[in-house]
Coordinates of C-alpha atoms and ligand atoms in Angstrom, one line a residue:
X12 CA -8.3 1.5 -4.5
X13 CA -10.4 0.0 -7.4
X14 CA -10.2 -3.5 -8.0
X15 CA -10.7 -5.2 -11.7
X16 CA -11.2 -8.8 -12.5
X17 CA -12.2 -10.3 -16.0
X18 CA -12.5 -14.0 -17.2
X19 CA -13.4 -15.9 -20.0
X20 CA -13.3 -19.8 -20.0
X21 CA -15.7 -22.8 -19.8
X22 CA -17.1 -22.2 -16.4
X23 CA -20.0 -19.4 -15.2
X24 CA -17.8 -16.4 -14.9
X25 CA -19.8 -14.6 -12.0
X26 CA -19.3 -16.7 -9.4
X27 CA -15.4 -16.8 -10.2
X28 CA -15.4 -12.8 -10.5
X29 CA -17.2 -12.5 -7.3
X30 CA -14.8 -14.6 -5.6
X31 CA -12.0 -12.8 -7.4
X32 CA -13.3 -9.4 -6.4
X33 CA -13.5 -10.5 -2.6
X34 CA -9.8 -11.2 -2.8
X35 CA -9.5 -7.5 -3.7
X36 CA -11.7 -6.3 -1.1
X37 CA -8.8 -5.4 0.8
X38 CA -7.7 -2.5 -1.9
X39 CA -10.9 -0.5 -0.4
X40 CA -14.3 0.2 -2.3
X41 CA -17.7 1.4 -1.9
X42 CA -19.8 -0.3 -4.5
X43 CA -19.3 -3.2 -6.8
X44 CA -20.7 -4.7 -10.5
X45 CA -20.4 -7.4 -13.0
X46 CA -21.1 -7.4 -16.6
X47 CA -21.5 -10.6 -18.2
X48 CA -21.9 -11.9 -21.6
X49 CA -24.4 -14.6 -22.3
X50 CA -23.7 -14.8 -26.1
X51 CA -25.9 -12.0 -27.3
X52 CA -26.2 -9.5 -24.9
X53 CA -24.0 -8.0 -21.8
X54 CA -26.0 -8.0 -18.7
X55 CA -25.2 -5.8 -15.7
X56 CA -25.4 -6.4 -12.3
X57 CA -24.2 -3.4 -9.9
X58 CA -25.1 -1.8 -6.6
X59 CA -23.6 0.3 -3.7
X60 CA -22.0 -1.3 -0.8
X61 CA -20.1 -4.4 0.1
X62 CA -19.9 -7.5 -2.4
X63 CA -22.4 -9.0 0.1
X64 CA -24.9 -6.7 -1.3
X65 CA -23.9 -7.4 -4.8
X66 CA -23.9 -11.3 -4.1
X67 CA -27.4 -10.9 -2.6
X68 CA -28.6 -8.8 -5.7
X69 CA -27.3 -11.0 -8.2
X70 CA -28.5 -14.4 -6.3
X71 CA -24.8 -15.4 -6.0
X72 CA -23.9 -14.4 -9.7
X73 CA -26.8 -17.1 -10.9
X74 CA -28.8 -14.2 -12.2
X75 CA -26.1 -13.0 -14.6
X76 CA -25.6 -16.5 -16.5
X77 CA -22.4 -16.6 -18.9
X78 CA -18.9 -17.8 -19.2
X79 CA -17.2 -14.2 -20.0
X80 CA -17.5 -11.3 -17.8
X81 CA -15.8 -8.5 -16.1
X82 CA -16.4 -7.2 -12.3
X83 CA -15.3 -4.3 -10.2
X84 CA -15.1 -2.9 -7.0
X85 CA -15.1 0.9 -7.0
X86 CA -13.4 3.5 -4.7
X87 CA -15.3 6.7 -5.6
X88 CA -13.3 9.5 -7.3
X89 CA -15.6 11.1 -9.9
X90 CA -19.2 11.0 -8.5
X91 CA -20.3 9.9 -5.0
X92 CA -20.8 6.3 -4.2
X93 CA -24.0 5.3 -5.8
X94 CA -25.9 2.6 -7.6
X95 CA -25.6 4.5 -10.8
X96 CA -22.1 5.6 -10.5
X97 CA -21.0 2.2 -9.4
X98 CA -19.1 0.0 -12.5
X99 CA -19.4 -1.6 -15.0
X100 CA -20.8 1.4 -17.1
X101 CA -22.5 0.6 -20.8
X102 CA -22.3 2.5 -24.0
X103 CA -25.6 4.0 -24.7
X104 CA -26.9 1.1 -26.7
X105 CA -25.7 -1.5 -24.4
X106 CA -22.9 -3.0 -26.7
X107 CA -19.7 -2.0 -24.7
X108 CA -19.5 -2.7 -20.7
X109 CA -16.4 -1.4 -19.2
X110 CA -14.9 -1.2 -15.7
X111 CA -12.2 1.1 -14.9
X112 CA -9.4 2.1 -12.3
X113 CA -7.8 5.4 -12.1
X114 CA -8.9 8.8 -13.7
X115 CA -9.6 10.0 -17.2
X116 CA -8.4 13.3 -16.8
X117 CA -9.7 14.7 -20.3
X118 CA -12.9 13.0 -19.8
X119 CA -14.4 16.3 -19.9
X120 CA -13.5 17.2 -23.5
X121 CA -14.3 13.5 -24.8
X122 CA -17.8 14.1 -23.2
X123 CA -18.3 17.3 -25.0
X124 CA -17.3 15.8 -28.0
X125 CA -19.7 12.9 -27.8
X126 CA -22.4 15.1 -26.9
X127 CA -22.1 17.2 -29.9
X128 CA -22.4 13.8 -31.7
X129 CA -25.8 12.9 -30.2
X130 CA -24.5 10.7 -27.4
X131 CA -26.6 10.6 -24.1
X132 CA -25.1 10.0 -20.8
X133 CA -26.5 8.6 -17.8
X134 CA -23.9 9.1 -14.8
X135 CA -21.3 11.6 -13.7
X136 CA -18.4 9.2 -13.9
X137 CA -15.5 9.6 -16.5
X138 CA -15.9 5.8 -17.1
X139 CA -19.1 6.2 -18.9
X140 CA -17.1 8.6 -21.1
X141 CA -14.8 5.9 -21.9
X142 CA -17.5 3.4 -22.5
X143 CA -18.8 5.5 -25.1
X144 CA -15.9 6.5 -26.8
X145 CA -15.1 2.9 -27.3
X146 CA -18.5 2.3 -28.4
X147 CA -18.0 5.5 -30.9
X148 CA -15.1 3.8 -32.5
X149 CA -16.5 0.3 -32.9
X150 CA -16.6 -0.7 -36.7
X151 CA -16.7 -4.6 -36.2
X152 CA -13.5 -4.8 -33.8
X153 CA -13.2 -4.5 -30.4
X154 CA -9.5 -4.5 -30.4
X155 CA -9.4 -1.5 -32.8
X156 CA -11.9 0.6 -31.1
X157 CA -9.9 0.3 -27.6
X158 CA -6.8 1.1 -29.5
X159 CA -8.5 4.2 -31.3
X160 CA -9.6 5.0 -27.9
X161 CA -6.4 4.9 -26.0
X162 CA -5.0 7.0 -28.4
X163 CA -7.3 9.8 -27.0
X164 CA -7.3 8.7 -23.2
X165 CA -5.5 10.6 -20.7
X166 CA -4.6 10.3 -17.1
X167 CA -3.9 7.1 -15.3
X168 CA -6.4 4.3 -15.7
X169 CA -6.7 0.7 -16.3
X170 CA -9.5 -0.6 -17.9
X171 CA -11.5 -4.1 -18.4
X172 CA -13.8 -4.2 -21.6
X173 CA -16.3 -6.5 -23.0
X174 CA -18.5 -6.4 -26.0
X175 CA -21.8 -7.8 -27.1
X176 CA -20.7 -8.2 -30.4
X177 CA -17.5 -10.4 -29.6
X178 CA -19.0 -12.3 -27.0
X179 CA -15.8 -14.8 -26.1
X180 CA -13.5 -11.9 -25.6
X181 CA -12.5 -9.6 -22.8
X182 CA -10.0 -6.9 -23.6
X183 CA -7.8 -4.9 -20.8
X184 CA -5.8 -1.6 -21.6
X185 CA -3.5 -0.1 -19.3
X186 CA -1.7 3.3 -18.5
X187 CA -0.3 4.4 -15.1
X188 CA -2.6 1.8 -13.4
X189 CA -1.8 -2.0 -12.8
X190 CA -3.4 -4.7 -14.7
X191 CA -1.9 -8.2 -15.1
X192 CA -3.2 -11.0 -17.5
X193 CA -3.1 -14.5 -16.0
X194 CA -3.0 -17.9 -17.6
X195 CA -5.3 -20.5 -16.2
X196 CA -6.1 -24.3 -17.2
X197 CA -9.7 -23.7 -17.8
X198 CA -10.0 -20.1 -18.9
X199 CA -7.6 -17.1 -18.9
X200 CA -8.1 -13.7 -16.5
X201 CA -7.1 -10.2 -16.3
X202 CA -7.1 -8.4 -12.8
X203 CA -5.6 -5.6 -10.6
X204 CA -3.4 -7.7 -9.1
X205 CA -2.3 -11.4 -8.5
X206 CA -4.5 -11.8 -5.7
X207 CA -7.8 -12.0 -7.6
X208 CA -6.8 -15.1 -9.5
X209 CA -4.0 -17.0 -7.5
X210 CA -6.6 -19.5 -6.6
X211 CA -6.7 -20.2 -10.1
X212 CA -2.9 -19.8 -11.4
X213 CA 0.4 -18.3 -10.6
X214 CA 1.4 -17.9 -14.3
X215 CA 0.8 -14.2 -15.3
X216 CA 2.0 -11.2 -17.6
X217 CA 2.5 -7.6 -16.7
X218 CA 1.0 -5.1 -18.8
X219 CA 3.0 -2.0 -19.7
X220 CA 1.6 1.4 -20.2
X221 CA -0.3 1.7 -23.4
X222 CA -0.4 -2.0 -24.0
X223 CA -3.7 -4.0 -24.7
X224 CA -4.2 -7.5 -23.9
X225 CA -7.2 -9.3 -25.7
X226 CA -8.1 -12.4 -23.6
X227 CA -10.1 -15.5 -24.9
X228 CA -10.4 -18.9 -23.7
X229 CA -7.8 -20.1 -25.7
X230 CA -4.9 -17.3 -25.7
X231 CA -4.0 -13.9 -24.6
X232 CA -2.7 -11.7 -27.7
X233 CA -1.1 -8.1 -26.8
X234 CA -0.7 -5.0 -28.9
X235 CA 0.4 -1.6 -29.1
X236 CA -2.3 1.1 -29.1
X237 CA -1.0 1.3 -33.0
X238 CA -2.0 -2.6 -33.2
X239 CA 1.5 -3.8 -33.2
X240 CA 1.4 -7.6 -31.9
X241 CA 3.8 -7.7 -29.0
X242 CA 5.2 -10.7 -27.2
X243 CA 5.0 -10.9 -23.2
X244 CA 7.2 -12.9 -20.7
X245 CA 5.0 -15.4 -18.5
X246 CA 6.2 -14.9 -14.8
X247 CA 5.4 -17.7 -12.2
X248 CA 4.2 -15.7 -9.0
X249 CA 5.6 -17.0 -5.7
X250 CA 2.2 -16.2 -3.4
X251 CA 0.2 -19.2 -2.5
X252 CA -3.4 -18.9 -1.8
X253 CA -3.0 -19.8 1.7
X254 CA -1.1 -16.5 2.1
X255 CA -4.5 -14.8 1.0
X256 CA -6.7 -16.3 3.7
X257 CA -7.0 -15.2 7.7
X258 CA -5.3 -18.3 8.3
X259 CA -7.8 -18.7 11.4
X260 CA -7.4 -15.2 13.0
X261 CA -10.7 -13.1 13.3
X262 CA -8.7 -10.3 11.3
X263 CA -5.9 -10.1 8.6
X264 CA -4.3 -7.1 10.2
X265 CA -3.8 -9.6 13.4
X266 CA -2.7 -12.2 11.3
X267 CA -0.1 -9.8 9.7
X268 CA 1.1 -8.3 12.9
X269 CA 2.0 -12.3 14.1
X270 CA 4.0 -12.8 10.9
X271 CA 6.1 -10.4 11.6
X272 CA 9.0 -12.2 12.8
X273 CA 9.0 -14.4 9.6
X274 CA 8.7 -11.6 7.2
X275 CA 11.6 -9.9 8.5
X276 CA 13.8 -12.9 8.8
X277 CA 12.8 -13.6 4.8
X278 CA 13.5 -10.2 4.1
X279 CA 17.0 -9.5 5.5
X280 CA 18.6 -13.0 5.0
X281 CA 19.4 -12.6 1.3
X282 CA 21.2 -9.6 2.4
X283 CA 23.5 -10.8 5.5
X284 CA 26.4 -12.5 4.0
X285 CA 29.0 -13.2 6.7
X286 CA 27.9 -11.4 9.3
X287 CA 27.7 -8.3 7.2
X288 CA 25.2 -5.9 5.4
X289 CA 26.1 -6.9 1.7
X290 CA 24.2 -4.7 -0.6
X291 CA 26.9 -4.5 -3.3
X292 CA 24.8 -6.2 -6.0
X293 CA 22.3 -3.2 -5.4
X294 CA 24.5 -0.3 -4.7
X295 CA 28.4 -0.1 -5.9
X296 CA 30.7 0.9 -3.4
X297 CA 32.2 3.6 -5.4
X298 CA 28.7 4.9 -5.9
X299 CA 28.2 5.2 -2.1
X300 CA 31.2 6.8 -1.6
X301 CA 30.7 9.5 -4.2
X302 CA 26.8 10.3 -2.6
X303 CA 26.4 13.7 -1.4
X304 CA 22.9 13.2 -0.1
X305 CA 20.0 10.6 0.3
X306 CA 16.2 11.4 -0.3
X307 CA 13.8 9.3 1.0
X308 CA 10.4 9.5 -0.4
X309 CA 7.1 7.7 0.3
X310 CA 3.7 8.2 1.5
X311 CA 1.9 7.1 4.9
X312 CA 3.3 4.5 7.0
X313 CA 6.2 4.3 4.2
X314 CA 7.0 7.6 4.6
X315 CA 7.2 7.0 8.4
X316 CA 9.8 4.3 7.9
X317 CA 11.9 6.9 6.1
X318 CA 11.5 9.2 9.0
X319 CA 13.4 6.7 11.5
X320 CA 15.7 5.9 8.4
X321 CA 16.9 9.3 8.3
X322 CA 17.9 9.2 11.9
X323 CA 19.7 5.8 11.6
X324 CA 21.5 6.7 8.3
X325 CA 22.7 10.1 9.5
X326 CA 23.6 8.9 12.9
X327 CA 25.6 5.6 11.4
X328 CA 26.6 6.9 7.9
X329 CA 26.8 10.7 8.4
X330 CA 25.3 11.2 5.0
X331 CA 22.7 14.0 5.0
X332 CA 19.1 12.4 4.3
X333 CA 15.9 14.4 3.4
X334 CA 12.5 12.9 3.9
X335 CA 9.9 14.2 1.8
X336 CA 6.3 13.0 1.4
X337 CA 6.2 11.8 -2.2
X338 CA 3.3 14.3 -3.0
X339 CA 5.3 17.2 -2.0
X340 CA 8.6 15.9 -3.7
X341 CA 7.1 16.1 -7.0
X342 CA 6.3 19.7 -6.7
X343 CA 8.9 21.1 -4.5
X344 CA 11.9 21.5 -7.2
X345 CA 13.9 19.2 -5.2
X346 CA 17.9 19.7 -5.3
X347 CA 18.8 16.3 -6.8
X348 CA 21.6 15.4 -9.5
X349 CA 23.5 12.4 -10.1
X350 CA 25.1 12.4 -6.8
X351 CA 21.9 12.4 -5.1
X352 CA 20.7 8.4 -4.2
X353 CA 16.7 8.5 -4.1
X354 CA 15.2 5.7 -2.1
X355 CA 11.3 5.4 -2.7
X356 CA 9.7 3.1 -0.1
X357 CA 6.1 1.6 -1.1
X358 CA 4.2 -1.7 0.0
X359 CA 2.2 -1.8 -3.0
X360 CA 4.5 -0.6 -5.9
X361 CA 1.6 1.3 -7.2
X362 CA 1.2 4.4 -5.2
X363 CA 0.6 7.2 -7.8
X364 CA 2.7 9.8 -5.9
X365 CA 5.7 7.8 -5.0
X366 CA 5.6 6.6 -8.4
X367 CA 5.5 10.1 -10.0
X368 CA 8.0 11.3 -7.4
X369 CA 10.5 8.4 -8.7
X370 CA 10.1 9.3 -12.1
X371 CA 10.9 12.9 -11.2
X372 CA 14.1 12.0 -9.4
X373 CA 15.0 9.7 -12.6
X374 CA 14.2 12.9 -14.9
X375 CA 16.5 14.9 -12.6
X376 CA 19.6 12.5 -12.8
X377 CA 19.3 11.0 -9.6
X378 CA 19.9 7.0 -9.0
X379 CA 16.6 5.5 -7.6
X380 CA 16.4 2.6 -5.4
X381 CA 12.8 1.4 -4.7
X382 CA 12.1 -0.5 -1.5
X383 CA 8.7 -2.4 -2.5
X384 CA 6.8 -5.3 -1.5
X385 CA 4.9 -6.3 -4.5
X386 CA 6.9 -8.1 -7.0
X387 CA 6.4 -6.7 -10.6
X388 CA 4.8 -3.6 -9.3
X389 CA 5.1 -0.3 -11.2
X390 CA 7.6 1.4 -8.9
X391 CA 9.6 -1.6 -8.7
X392 CA 9.5 -1.9 -12.8
X393 CA 10.8 1.7 -13.0
X394 CA 13.3 2.1 -10.5
X395 CA 17.2 1.9 -11.3
X396 CA 17.5 -0.5 -8.3
X397 CA 15.4 -2.7 -6.2
X398 CA 15.3 -4.2 -2.7
X399 CA 12.0 -6.5 -2.1
X400 CA 10.5 -6.7 1.3
X401 CA 9.6 -10.3 1.5
X402 CA 6.4 -9.8 3.3
X403 CA 4.3 -11.8 1.4
X404 CA 0.7 -10.3 0.6
X405 CA -0.5 -7.6 2.9
X406 CA -4.3 -7.5 2.9
X407 CA -5.2 -5.4 5.9
X408 CA -5.4 -1.8 4.7
X409 CA -3.1 -0.8 7.9
X410 CA 0.0 -1.9 7.2
X411 CA 2.2 -3.9 9.7
X412 CA 4.5 -6.5 8.6
X413 CA 5.2 -4.5 5.3
X414 CA 6.5 -1.4 7.6
X415 CA 8.5 -3.7 9.7
X416 CA 10.5 -5.3 6.9
X417 CA 11.2 -1.9 5.3
X418 CA 12.3 -0.6 8.2
X419 CA 14.6 -3.7 8.5
X420 CA 15.9 -2.9 5.0
X421 CA 16.8 0.7 5.7
X422 CA 18.8 -0.7 8.5
X423 CA 20.9 -2.6 6.3
X424 CA 21.4 0.4 4.0
X425 CA 22.5 2.3 7.0
X426 CA 24.8 -0.1 8.0
X427 CA 26.1 -0.9 4.3
X428 CA 26.7 3.1 3.5
X429 CA 28.3 3.2 6.9
X430 CA 30.7 0.6 6.3
X431 CA 31.5 1.6 2.6
X432 CA 32.2 5.2 4.0
X433 CA 34.4 4.0 7.0
X434 CA 31.7 6.0 9.6
X435 CA 31.4 3.1 11.8
X436 CA 33.1 1.3 14.5
X437 CA 33.8 -2.2 14.0
X438 CA 32.5 -2.9 17.6
X439 CA 29.5 -1.0 16.9
X440 CA 28.8 -2.6 13.6
X441 CA 29.3 -6.2 15.0
X442 CA 27.1 -5.4 17.8
X443 CA 24.0 -4.1 15.7
X444 CA 24.6 -7.3 13.3
X445 CA 24.5 -9.6 15.7
X446 CA 21.2 -8.0 17.2
X447 CA 19.8 -7.9 13.9
X448 CA 20.3 -11.5 13.1
X449 CA 18.3 -12.3 16.2
X450 CA 15.8 -9.5 15.5
X451 CA 13.3 -12.4 14.3
X452 CA 13.5 -13.9 17.7
X453 CA 13.2 -10.8 19.6
X454 CA 10.2 -9.8 17.7
X455 CA 8.3 -13.2 18.6
X456 CA 9.0 -12.7 22.2
X457 CA 7.4 -9.1 22.2
X458 CA 4.3 -10.7 20.4
X459 CA 4.0 -13.3 23.1
X460 CA 3.5 -10.6 25.9
X461 CA 0.3 -9.3 23.9
X462 CA -2.2 -9.9 26.9
X463 CA -0.7 -6.9 28.8
X464 CA -1.4 -4.6 25.7
X465 CA -4.8 -6.1 25.3
X466 CA -5.4 -5.2 28.8
X467 CA -4.1 -1.4 28.5
X468 CA -6.3 -1.4 25.3
X469 CA -9.5 -2.3 27.1
X470 CA -8.6 0.4 29.8
X471 CA -8.5 3.1 27.4
X472 CA -10.8 2.3 24.1
X473 CA -13.2 4.9 25.1
X474 CA -10.7 7.9 24.7
X475 CA -11.6 10.4 21.7
X476 CA -8.3 12.4 21.6
X477 CA -4.9 11.4 22.3
X478 CA -1.2 12.3 22.1
X479 CA 1.8 10.2 21.2
X480 CA 5.0 11.9 22.4
X481 CA 8.6 11.3 22.1
X482 CA 12.1 12.5 20.8
X483 CA 14.3 11.3 17.8
X484 CA 13.4 8.0 16.9
X485 CA 10.7 7.7 19.5
X486 CA 9.2 10.8 17.9
X487 CA 9.5 9.1 14.6
X488 CA 8.2 5.8 15.9
X489 CA 4.9 7.6 17.4
X490 CA 4.2 9.2 14.2
X491 CA 3.6 5.7 13.1
X492 CA 1.7 4.4 16.6
X493 CA -0.7 7.7 15.8
X494 CA -1.5 6.8 12.1
X495 CA -2.3 3.1 12.9
X496 CA -4.6 4.0 15.9
X497 CA -6.5 6.9 13.6
X498 CA -6.9 4.7 10.9
X499 CA -8.4 1.7 12.3
X500 CA -9.7 3.1 15.6
X501 CA -11.2 6.3 14.1
X502 CA -9.7 8.0 17.5
X503 CA -8.3 11.3 16.9
X504 CA -4.6 11.2 17.7
X505 CA -1.5 13.3 16.9
X506 CA 2.1 12.6 17.2
X507 CA 4.5 15.3 18.4
X508 CA 8.1 16.1 19.0
X509 CA 7.9 16.1 23.1
X510 CA 10.0 18.8 23.3
X511 CA 7.5 20.9 21.0
X512 CA 4.4 20.4 23.3
X513 CA 5.3 23.6 25.4
X514 CA 5.0 25.6 21.9
X515 CA 1.3 25.5 21.8
X516 CA 0.0 22.0 21.6
X517 CA -0.1 21.7 25.2
X518 CA -3.0 23.8 25.6
X519 CA -4.9 20.7 24.3
X520 CA -4.0 18.7 27.1
X521 CA -7.1 18.1 29.7
X522 CA -7.7 16.0 32.7
X523 CA -7.7 12.3 31.9
X524 CA -6.4 12.6 28.0
X525 CA -4.5 9.9 27.6
X526 CA -0.7 10.5 26.2
X527 CA 1.5 7.8 24.9
X528 CA 5.3 8.3 25.4
X529 CA 7.8 6.6 23.7
X530 CA 10.7 7.0 25.7
X531 CA 13.0 4.1 24.4
X532 CA 16.0 6.0 23.4
X533 CA 18.3 6.3 26.4
X534 CA 20.1 9.4 25.5
X535 CA 16.9 11.7 25.5
X536 CA 14.6 9.5 28.0
X537 CA 15.0 12.2 30.5
X538 CA 14.3 14.9 28.4
X539 CA 10.7 13.0 27.4
X540 CA 9.9 12.2 30.6
X541 CA 10.2 15.7 31.8
X542 CA 7.8 16.2 28.9
X543 CA 5.6 13.5 30.6
X544 CA 5.6 15.1 33.8
X545 CA 4.5 18.7 32.1
X546 CA 1.4 16.7 30.6
X547 CA 0.8 14.7 33.8
X548 CA 0.7 18.0 35.9
X549 CA -2.0 19.2 33.5
X550 CA -4.1 16.2 34.5
X551 CA -3.1 14.0 31.6
X552 CA -2.9 10.1 31.9
X553 CA 0.4 8.9 30.8
X554 CA 1.3 5.5 29.2
X555 CA 4.9 4.9 28.8
X556 CA 6.9 2.7 26.1
X557 CA 10.4 1.9 27.2
X558 CA 13.4 -0.6 27.7
X559 CA 13.4 -3.2 30.3
X560 CA 16.4 -1.7 31.6
X561 CA 14.9 1.8 31.8
X562 CA 11.5 0.5 33.1
X563 CA 11.9 1.6 37.1
X564 CA 13.3 5.0 35.8
X565 CA 10.4 5.5 33.1
X566 CA 7.8 4.4 35.7
X567 CA 8.6 7.0 38.0
X568 CA 7.1 9.6 35.3
X569 CA 4.3 7.6 33.8
X570 CA 0.6 6.0 35.3
X571 CA 1.3 2.7 33.2
X572 CA 4.1 1.1 31.4
X573 CA 4.8 -1.3 28.2
X574 CA 8.5 -2.6 28.1
X575 CA 10.3 -4.2 25.1
X576 CA 14.1 -5.7 25.3
X577 CA 16.8 -3.3 25.3
X578 CA 18.4 -3.0 21.9
X579 CA 21.0 -0.7 20.1
X580 CA 19.4 2.8 19.6
X581 CA 18.9 1.7 15.6
X582 CA 16.6 -1.2 16.5
X583 CA 14.5 0.2 19.2
X584 CA 12.0 1.3 16.5
X585 CA 11.7 -2.1 15.1
X586 CA 10.7 -3.4 18.6
X587 CA 8.7 -0.9 20.1
X588 CA 6.2 -0.7 16.9
X589 CA 4.6 -4.0 18.0
X590 CA 3.2 -2.9 20.6
X591 CA 1.8 0.1 19.2
X592 CA 0.2 -2.0 16.6
X593 CA -1.2 -4.1 19.0
X594 CA -2.5 -1.6 21.0
X595 CA -4.4 0.2 17.8
X596 CA -5.4 -3.3 16.8
X597 CA -7.1 -4.1 20.4
X598 CA -8.6 -0.7 20.7
X599 CA -10.0 -1.0 17.3
X600 CA -11.3 -4.5 18.0
X601 CA -13.1 -3.2 21.6
X602 CA -14.9 -0.1 19.8
X603 CA -16.3 -2.7 17.0
X604 CA -14.4 -1.1 13.9
X605 CA -14.2 -2.6 10.5
X606 CA -10.5 -3.4 11.3
X607 CA -9.1 -4.8 7.9
X608 CA -11.1 -2.3 5.6
X609 CA -11.5 1.1 7.5
X610 CA -13.9 3.5 6.2
X611 CA -12.8 5.6 3.4
X612 CA -9.5 4.2 2.9
X613 CA -8.1 2.5 0.1
X614 CA -4.9 -0.2 0.5
X615 CA -3.1 0.9 -2.7
X616 CA -3.6 4.6 -3.5
X617 CA -3.3 4.5 -7.6
X618 CA -4.5 8.2 -8.1
X619 CA -2.9 11.7 -6.9
Ligands
LIG29 C1 -0.8 2.5 6.2 O1 -1.3 1.8 7.2 C2 -1.6 3.3 5.2 N1 -2.0 1.6 4.4 C3 -1.2 4.1 4.3 O2 -0.7 5.1 5.2 C4 0.1 3.3 3.4 O3 1.3 3.3 4.1 C5 0.5 4.4 2.1 O4 -0.5 5.0 1.4 C6 1.7 4.3 1.1 O5 1.5 3.1 0.5 P1 2.3 2.3 0.0 O6 3.4 1.8 0.8 O7 1.8 1.1 -0.8 O8 3.3 3.1 -1.0

């Protein structure tokens, strides 16, 4: 969602902030702005639309001179996208300017209090309320004013603040939304994430909730909201600048699809020891044997990983698994106690619903295990146990490599739990491990066959409505295939359990409608094919996705076919997801969509 960058140093701030904001574009936004201190005043430039519009309006930052400033990309929550509602917002007297990510829940009460004391507001946003509140408390110390305001503000927010009367300083404040500070050689920063600053420095500190960072060119100091000074650890991040560019590809999404073999290899390698899935450093064997149930909680694609993991864990380890959307888990009074393992899956580690669901699980006494991509993120920090996926920075809004690495981790978990509980035969275990070991090579082979998928995408990119069908793991994978297509190509699609079509949905099938039948799971392939024939009989055009050895069988019931190498059932979705990602990518390409930044979507959803 919104992106924040702040800089104070010896160089002109605006060009550095614009560059930083460009690195945060992936988070999703609809307007952008800068506030720069020239030593006497704080000058603001902001507008609706992409950063290119802000570059033009500010003459590439030259119209706002000064070495200290804050910048913002806004994803609208309170107030529609407009020039006026864009950040930064300034206090009535122009002294305080702030940028904000998140939602201030009690903004209406604070606004009323300030209006009663004569303050006049220009915008509809909760952010302007925070700017005015900080100014209301300003009596010569920006730190004290921010501290006082922070004790009144409620909600989830990260704020970046600049004050005309203290022109060398920028101040950061965080509560349930991410903010880091970064130590550069020629100036210091704060930002929503490392991506914005990694060109200048890899040394960062993570702010905790209700902590304030006072950042100057010379140093960074940290305080509680009661003004006690605190010391923070400096951390070196292992992301390099090359991982944040497109590496010669037209889109980040395509680059990230192609990076999947390496990403999966990096992720699973630390947990495969002597041919075994070795997770005892994360989950104690005695604990695994005492488990009564597992919950998997996540949103979007991470949730879809959970749906596949349920099938795999139940199949191999015979432990009941419930998969619940994080936004539902929080409010469904889940049956959780200390014999329940709650696995939260998140690429960003900042998804508000997943974070709160994890906190709820902890409160109810469960052990929480987070599968997270971004190190030092809120979900990683608050979980009891963490397994990091090593996908590296994922910039395209539509997840690909994070999904594949999450899925690989859940296979390791299924194997580990199954071995601990003695529910898997030695031969089957060895066979899955053997295939897992060569999974990166298998993924490379599938990616090498992308021309066939591109051809099929060209044939079908004009469809406006389609279905993905499948059973068991094939259905679980269809959920992801359908979401990928929807989010980047804007085609309406639905994933349906194939056996459920006849109970209502088949009424939507019309002549020439494309139905993608995922039919890789050998045990149920005939059942899925019967359903494929039912839709064909009603005029649908069926594309089958199956394994090499089932090809000739599936061909009989479909109009065209994509195949993946044969594999053990638990690994099939890891293979079949690649053609689905590529299909969505090429369809969106032919439709001329903004693939990396689809409309209305944000990469990391930090509000409920
Ligand atoms: C998928 O392509 C989307 N980006 C989205 O569904 C995403 O998976 C979801 O918002 C969860 O994000 P997280 O993994 O960062 O928690």
